[in-house]
mmCIF file of C-alpha atoms in Angstrom:
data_model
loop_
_atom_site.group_PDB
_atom_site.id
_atom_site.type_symbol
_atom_site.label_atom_id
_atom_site.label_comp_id
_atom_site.label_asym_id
_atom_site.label_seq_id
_atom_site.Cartn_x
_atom_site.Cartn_y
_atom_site.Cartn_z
ATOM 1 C CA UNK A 1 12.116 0.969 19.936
ATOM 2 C CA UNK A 2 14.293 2.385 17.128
ATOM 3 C CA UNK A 3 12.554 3.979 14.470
ATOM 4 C CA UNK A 4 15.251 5.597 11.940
ATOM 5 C CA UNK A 5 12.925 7.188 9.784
ATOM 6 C CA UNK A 6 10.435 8.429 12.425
ATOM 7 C CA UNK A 7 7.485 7.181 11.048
ATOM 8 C CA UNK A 8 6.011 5.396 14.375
ATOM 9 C CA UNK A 9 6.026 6.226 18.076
ATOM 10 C CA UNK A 10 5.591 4.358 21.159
ATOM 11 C CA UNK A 11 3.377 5.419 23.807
ATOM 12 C CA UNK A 12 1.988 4.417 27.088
ATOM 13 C CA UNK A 13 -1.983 4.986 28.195
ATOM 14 C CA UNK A 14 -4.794 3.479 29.413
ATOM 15 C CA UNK A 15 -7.638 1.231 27.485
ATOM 16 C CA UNK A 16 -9.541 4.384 26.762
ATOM 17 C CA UNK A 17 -6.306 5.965 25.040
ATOM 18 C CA UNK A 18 -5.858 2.806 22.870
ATOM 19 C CA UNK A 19 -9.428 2.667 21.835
ATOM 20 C CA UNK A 20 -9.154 6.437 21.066
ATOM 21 C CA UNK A 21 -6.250 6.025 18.719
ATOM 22 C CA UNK A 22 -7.651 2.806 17.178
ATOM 23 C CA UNK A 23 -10.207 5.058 15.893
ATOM 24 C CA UNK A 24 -7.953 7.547 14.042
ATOM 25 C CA UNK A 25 -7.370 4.436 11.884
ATOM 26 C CA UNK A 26 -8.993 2.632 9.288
ATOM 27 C CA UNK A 27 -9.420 -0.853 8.992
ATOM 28 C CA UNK A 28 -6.050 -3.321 7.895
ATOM 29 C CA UNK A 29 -6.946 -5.361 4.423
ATOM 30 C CA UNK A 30 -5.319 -7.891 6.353
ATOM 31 C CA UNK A 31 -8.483 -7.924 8.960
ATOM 32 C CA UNK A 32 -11.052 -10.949 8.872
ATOM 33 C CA UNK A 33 -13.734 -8.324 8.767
ATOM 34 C CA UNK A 34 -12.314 -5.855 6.186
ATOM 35 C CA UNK A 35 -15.443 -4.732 4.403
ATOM 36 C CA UNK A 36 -14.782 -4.519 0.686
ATOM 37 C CA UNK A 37 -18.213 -3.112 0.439
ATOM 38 C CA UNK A 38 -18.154 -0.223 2.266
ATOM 39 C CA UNK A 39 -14.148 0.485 1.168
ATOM 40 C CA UNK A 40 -16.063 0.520 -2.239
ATOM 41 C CA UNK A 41 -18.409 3.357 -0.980
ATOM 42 C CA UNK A 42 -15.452 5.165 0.849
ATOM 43 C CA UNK A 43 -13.562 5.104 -2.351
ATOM 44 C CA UNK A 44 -16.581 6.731 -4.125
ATOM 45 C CA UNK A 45 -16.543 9.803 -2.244
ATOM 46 C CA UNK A 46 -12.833 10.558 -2.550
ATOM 47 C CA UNK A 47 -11.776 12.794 -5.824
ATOM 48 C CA UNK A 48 -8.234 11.965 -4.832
ATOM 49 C CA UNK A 49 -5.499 10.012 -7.164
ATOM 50 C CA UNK A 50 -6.310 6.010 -5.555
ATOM 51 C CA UNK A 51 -2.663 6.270 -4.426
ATOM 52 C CA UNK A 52 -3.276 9.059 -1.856
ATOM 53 C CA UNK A 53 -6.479 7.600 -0.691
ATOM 54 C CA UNK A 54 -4.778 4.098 -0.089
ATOM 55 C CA UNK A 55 -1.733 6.015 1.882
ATOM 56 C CA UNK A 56 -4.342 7.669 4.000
ATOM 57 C CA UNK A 57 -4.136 5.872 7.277
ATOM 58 C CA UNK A 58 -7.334 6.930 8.321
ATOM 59 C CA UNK A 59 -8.971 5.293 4.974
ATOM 60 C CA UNK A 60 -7.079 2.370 4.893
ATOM 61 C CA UNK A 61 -4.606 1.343 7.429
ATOM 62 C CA UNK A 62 -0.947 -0.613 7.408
ATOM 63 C CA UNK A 63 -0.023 0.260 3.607
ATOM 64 C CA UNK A 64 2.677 2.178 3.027
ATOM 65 C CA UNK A 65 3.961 3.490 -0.221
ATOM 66 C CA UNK A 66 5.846 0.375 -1.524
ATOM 67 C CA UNK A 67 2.784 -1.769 -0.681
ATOM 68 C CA UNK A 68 0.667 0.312 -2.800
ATOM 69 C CA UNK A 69 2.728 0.742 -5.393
ATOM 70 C CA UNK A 70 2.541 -3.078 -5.388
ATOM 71 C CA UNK A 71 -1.014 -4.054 -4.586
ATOM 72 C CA UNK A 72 -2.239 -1.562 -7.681
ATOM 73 C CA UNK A 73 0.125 -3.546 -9.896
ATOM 74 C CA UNK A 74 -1.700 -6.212 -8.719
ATOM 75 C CA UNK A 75 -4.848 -5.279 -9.514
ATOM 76 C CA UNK A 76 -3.741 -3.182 -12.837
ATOM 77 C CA UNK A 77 -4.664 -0.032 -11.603
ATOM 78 C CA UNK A 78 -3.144 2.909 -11.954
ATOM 79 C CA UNK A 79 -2.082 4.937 -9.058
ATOM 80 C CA UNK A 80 -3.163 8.407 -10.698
ATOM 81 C CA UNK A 81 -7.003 7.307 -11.524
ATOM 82 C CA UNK A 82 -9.132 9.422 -9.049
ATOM 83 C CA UNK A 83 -10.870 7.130 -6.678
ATOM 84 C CA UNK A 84 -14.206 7.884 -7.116
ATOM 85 C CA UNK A 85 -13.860 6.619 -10.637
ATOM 86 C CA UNK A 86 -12.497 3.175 -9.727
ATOM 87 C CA UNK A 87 -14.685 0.085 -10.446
ATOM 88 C CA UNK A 88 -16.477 -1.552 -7.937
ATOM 89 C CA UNK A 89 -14.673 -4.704 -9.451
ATOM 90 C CA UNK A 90 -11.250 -2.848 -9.360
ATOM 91 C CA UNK A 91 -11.922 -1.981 -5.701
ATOM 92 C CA UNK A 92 -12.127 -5.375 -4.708
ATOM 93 C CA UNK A 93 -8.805 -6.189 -6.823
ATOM 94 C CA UNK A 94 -7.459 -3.521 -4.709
ATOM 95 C CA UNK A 95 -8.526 -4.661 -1.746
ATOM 96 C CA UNK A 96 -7.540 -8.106 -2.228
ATOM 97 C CA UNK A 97 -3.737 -7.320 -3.193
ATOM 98 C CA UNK A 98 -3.276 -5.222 -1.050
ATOM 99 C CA UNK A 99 -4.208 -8.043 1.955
ATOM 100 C CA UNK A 100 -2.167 -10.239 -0.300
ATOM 101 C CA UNK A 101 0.866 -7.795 -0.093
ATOM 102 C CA UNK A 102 0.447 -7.353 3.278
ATOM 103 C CA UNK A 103 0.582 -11.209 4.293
ATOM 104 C CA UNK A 104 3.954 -11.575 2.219
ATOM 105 C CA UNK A 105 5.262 -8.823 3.405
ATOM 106 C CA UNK A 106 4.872 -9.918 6.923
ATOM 107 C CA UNK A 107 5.878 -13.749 6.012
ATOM 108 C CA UNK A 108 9.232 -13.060 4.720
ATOM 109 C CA UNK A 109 9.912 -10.087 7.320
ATOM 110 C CA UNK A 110 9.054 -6.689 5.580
ATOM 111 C CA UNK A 111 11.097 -5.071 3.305
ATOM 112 C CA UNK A 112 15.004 -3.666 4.059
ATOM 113 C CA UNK A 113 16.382 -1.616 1.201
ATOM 114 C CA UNK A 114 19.096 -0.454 3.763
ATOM 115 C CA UNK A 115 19.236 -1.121 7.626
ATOM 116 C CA UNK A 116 16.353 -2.129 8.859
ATOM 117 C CA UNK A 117 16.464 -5.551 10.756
ATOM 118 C CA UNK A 118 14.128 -6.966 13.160
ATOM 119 C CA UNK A 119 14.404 -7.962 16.795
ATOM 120 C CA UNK A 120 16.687 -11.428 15.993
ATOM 121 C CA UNK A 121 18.618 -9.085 13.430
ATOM 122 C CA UNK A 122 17.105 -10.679 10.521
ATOM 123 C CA UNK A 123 16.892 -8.039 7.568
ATOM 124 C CA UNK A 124 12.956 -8.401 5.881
ATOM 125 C CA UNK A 125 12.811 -10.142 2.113
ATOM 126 C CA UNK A 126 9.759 -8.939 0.431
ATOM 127 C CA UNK A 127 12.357 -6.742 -1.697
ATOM 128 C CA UNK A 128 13.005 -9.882 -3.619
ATOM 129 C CA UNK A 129 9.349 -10.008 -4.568
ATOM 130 C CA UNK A 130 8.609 -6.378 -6.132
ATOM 131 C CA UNK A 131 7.278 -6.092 -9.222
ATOM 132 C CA UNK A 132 7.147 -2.482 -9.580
ATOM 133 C CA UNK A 133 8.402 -0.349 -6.450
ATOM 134 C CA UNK A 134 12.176 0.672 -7.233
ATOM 135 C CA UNK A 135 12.353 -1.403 -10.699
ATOM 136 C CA UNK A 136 12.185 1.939 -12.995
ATOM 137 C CA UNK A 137 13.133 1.727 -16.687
ATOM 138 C CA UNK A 138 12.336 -2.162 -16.350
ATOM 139 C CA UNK A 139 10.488 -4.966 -18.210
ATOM 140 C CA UNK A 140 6.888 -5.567 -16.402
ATOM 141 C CA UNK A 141 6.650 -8.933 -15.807
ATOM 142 C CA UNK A 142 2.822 -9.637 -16.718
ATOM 143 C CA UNK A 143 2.941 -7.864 -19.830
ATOM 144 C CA UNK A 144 6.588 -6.628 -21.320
ATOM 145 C CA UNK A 145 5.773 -2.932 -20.671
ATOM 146 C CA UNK A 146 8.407 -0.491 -19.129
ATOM 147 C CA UNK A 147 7.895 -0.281 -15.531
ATOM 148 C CA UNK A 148 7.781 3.955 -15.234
ATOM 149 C CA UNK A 149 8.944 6.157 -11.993
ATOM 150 C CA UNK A 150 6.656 9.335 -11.362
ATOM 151 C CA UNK A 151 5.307 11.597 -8.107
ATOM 152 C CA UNK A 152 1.606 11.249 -6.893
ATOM 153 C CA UNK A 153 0.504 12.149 -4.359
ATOM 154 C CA UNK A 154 4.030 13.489 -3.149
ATOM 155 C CA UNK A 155 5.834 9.958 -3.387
ATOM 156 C CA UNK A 156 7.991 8.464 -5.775
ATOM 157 C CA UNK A 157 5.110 6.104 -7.753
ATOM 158 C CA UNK A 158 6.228 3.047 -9.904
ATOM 159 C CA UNK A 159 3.548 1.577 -11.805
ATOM 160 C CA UNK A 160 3.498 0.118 -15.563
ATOM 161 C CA UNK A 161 1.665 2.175 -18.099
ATOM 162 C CA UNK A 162 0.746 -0.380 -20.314
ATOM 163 C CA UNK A 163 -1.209 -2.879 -18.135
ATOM 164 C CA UNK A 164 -2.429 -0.808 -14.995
ATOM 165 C CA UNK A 165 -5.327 1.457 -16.440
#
């Protein structure tokens, strides 16, 4: 296990100690049962920017802060709306892209800005499909907008004024 920028951990325990941290988790868009329903209702009670509450592993687990810059592209909306003021329409845009980010990501091997490589040494590719994350100052691709760089919820945020609202 090498983990350069400390982010996981490995450790060993017993079915009762996997179940227990299981539940410290939310549930993975990518899941069969994801319930877009009661993320909807979840999303309601939060007065947070949408950007924290989808980096919240506890909410919402497996997106980090590239796939959410990149799923709320998808679903045009921006990262610093508050939650609780997000459609019920929006949430399930959300919810879908960020599944949809989520099943790239993993098809073409996650995404290596720098050294990361996995276990046949195979760097990931999704970098090659971003439309926002790390393309500041650039065209938008869905609508000609400038693709801007700000901080929410303590992380660099890319996102394009013009067409996420």
């Amino acid at each position: 296990f090498n983990d350069m920028r400390i982010f996981g951990y490995l450790k060993i325990t017993t079915s009762a100690g996997v179940v227990s941290a299981r539940a410290r988790f939310g549930q993975e868009p990518i899941s069969r049962d994801f319930d877009v329903e009661e993320f909807t209702k979840k999303l309601k009670r939060r007065k947070t920017p949408i950007k924290a509450a989808l980096l919240d592993q506890s909410f919402v687990a497996g997106l980090g802060n590239i796939y959410v810059d990149e799923a709320l592209w998808r679903a045009g909306v921006r990262p610093t709306r508050r939650a609780d003021k997000v459609t019920r329409k929006e949430a399930a845009a959300i919810a879908g892209a960020s599944g949809d980010v989520m099943n790239e990501s993993i098809k073409v091997g996650g995404t290596t800005f720098k050294n990361f490589k996995d276990t046949s040494g195979a760097k990931g590719n999704f970098i090659q499909h971003l439309k926002v994350f790390g393309r500041q100052e650039s065209t938008c691709e869905r609508c000609g907008g400038t693709i801007k760089k700000i901080r929410c919820a303590g992380r660099g945020t890319h996102y394009c004024p013009d067409c996420q609202k």
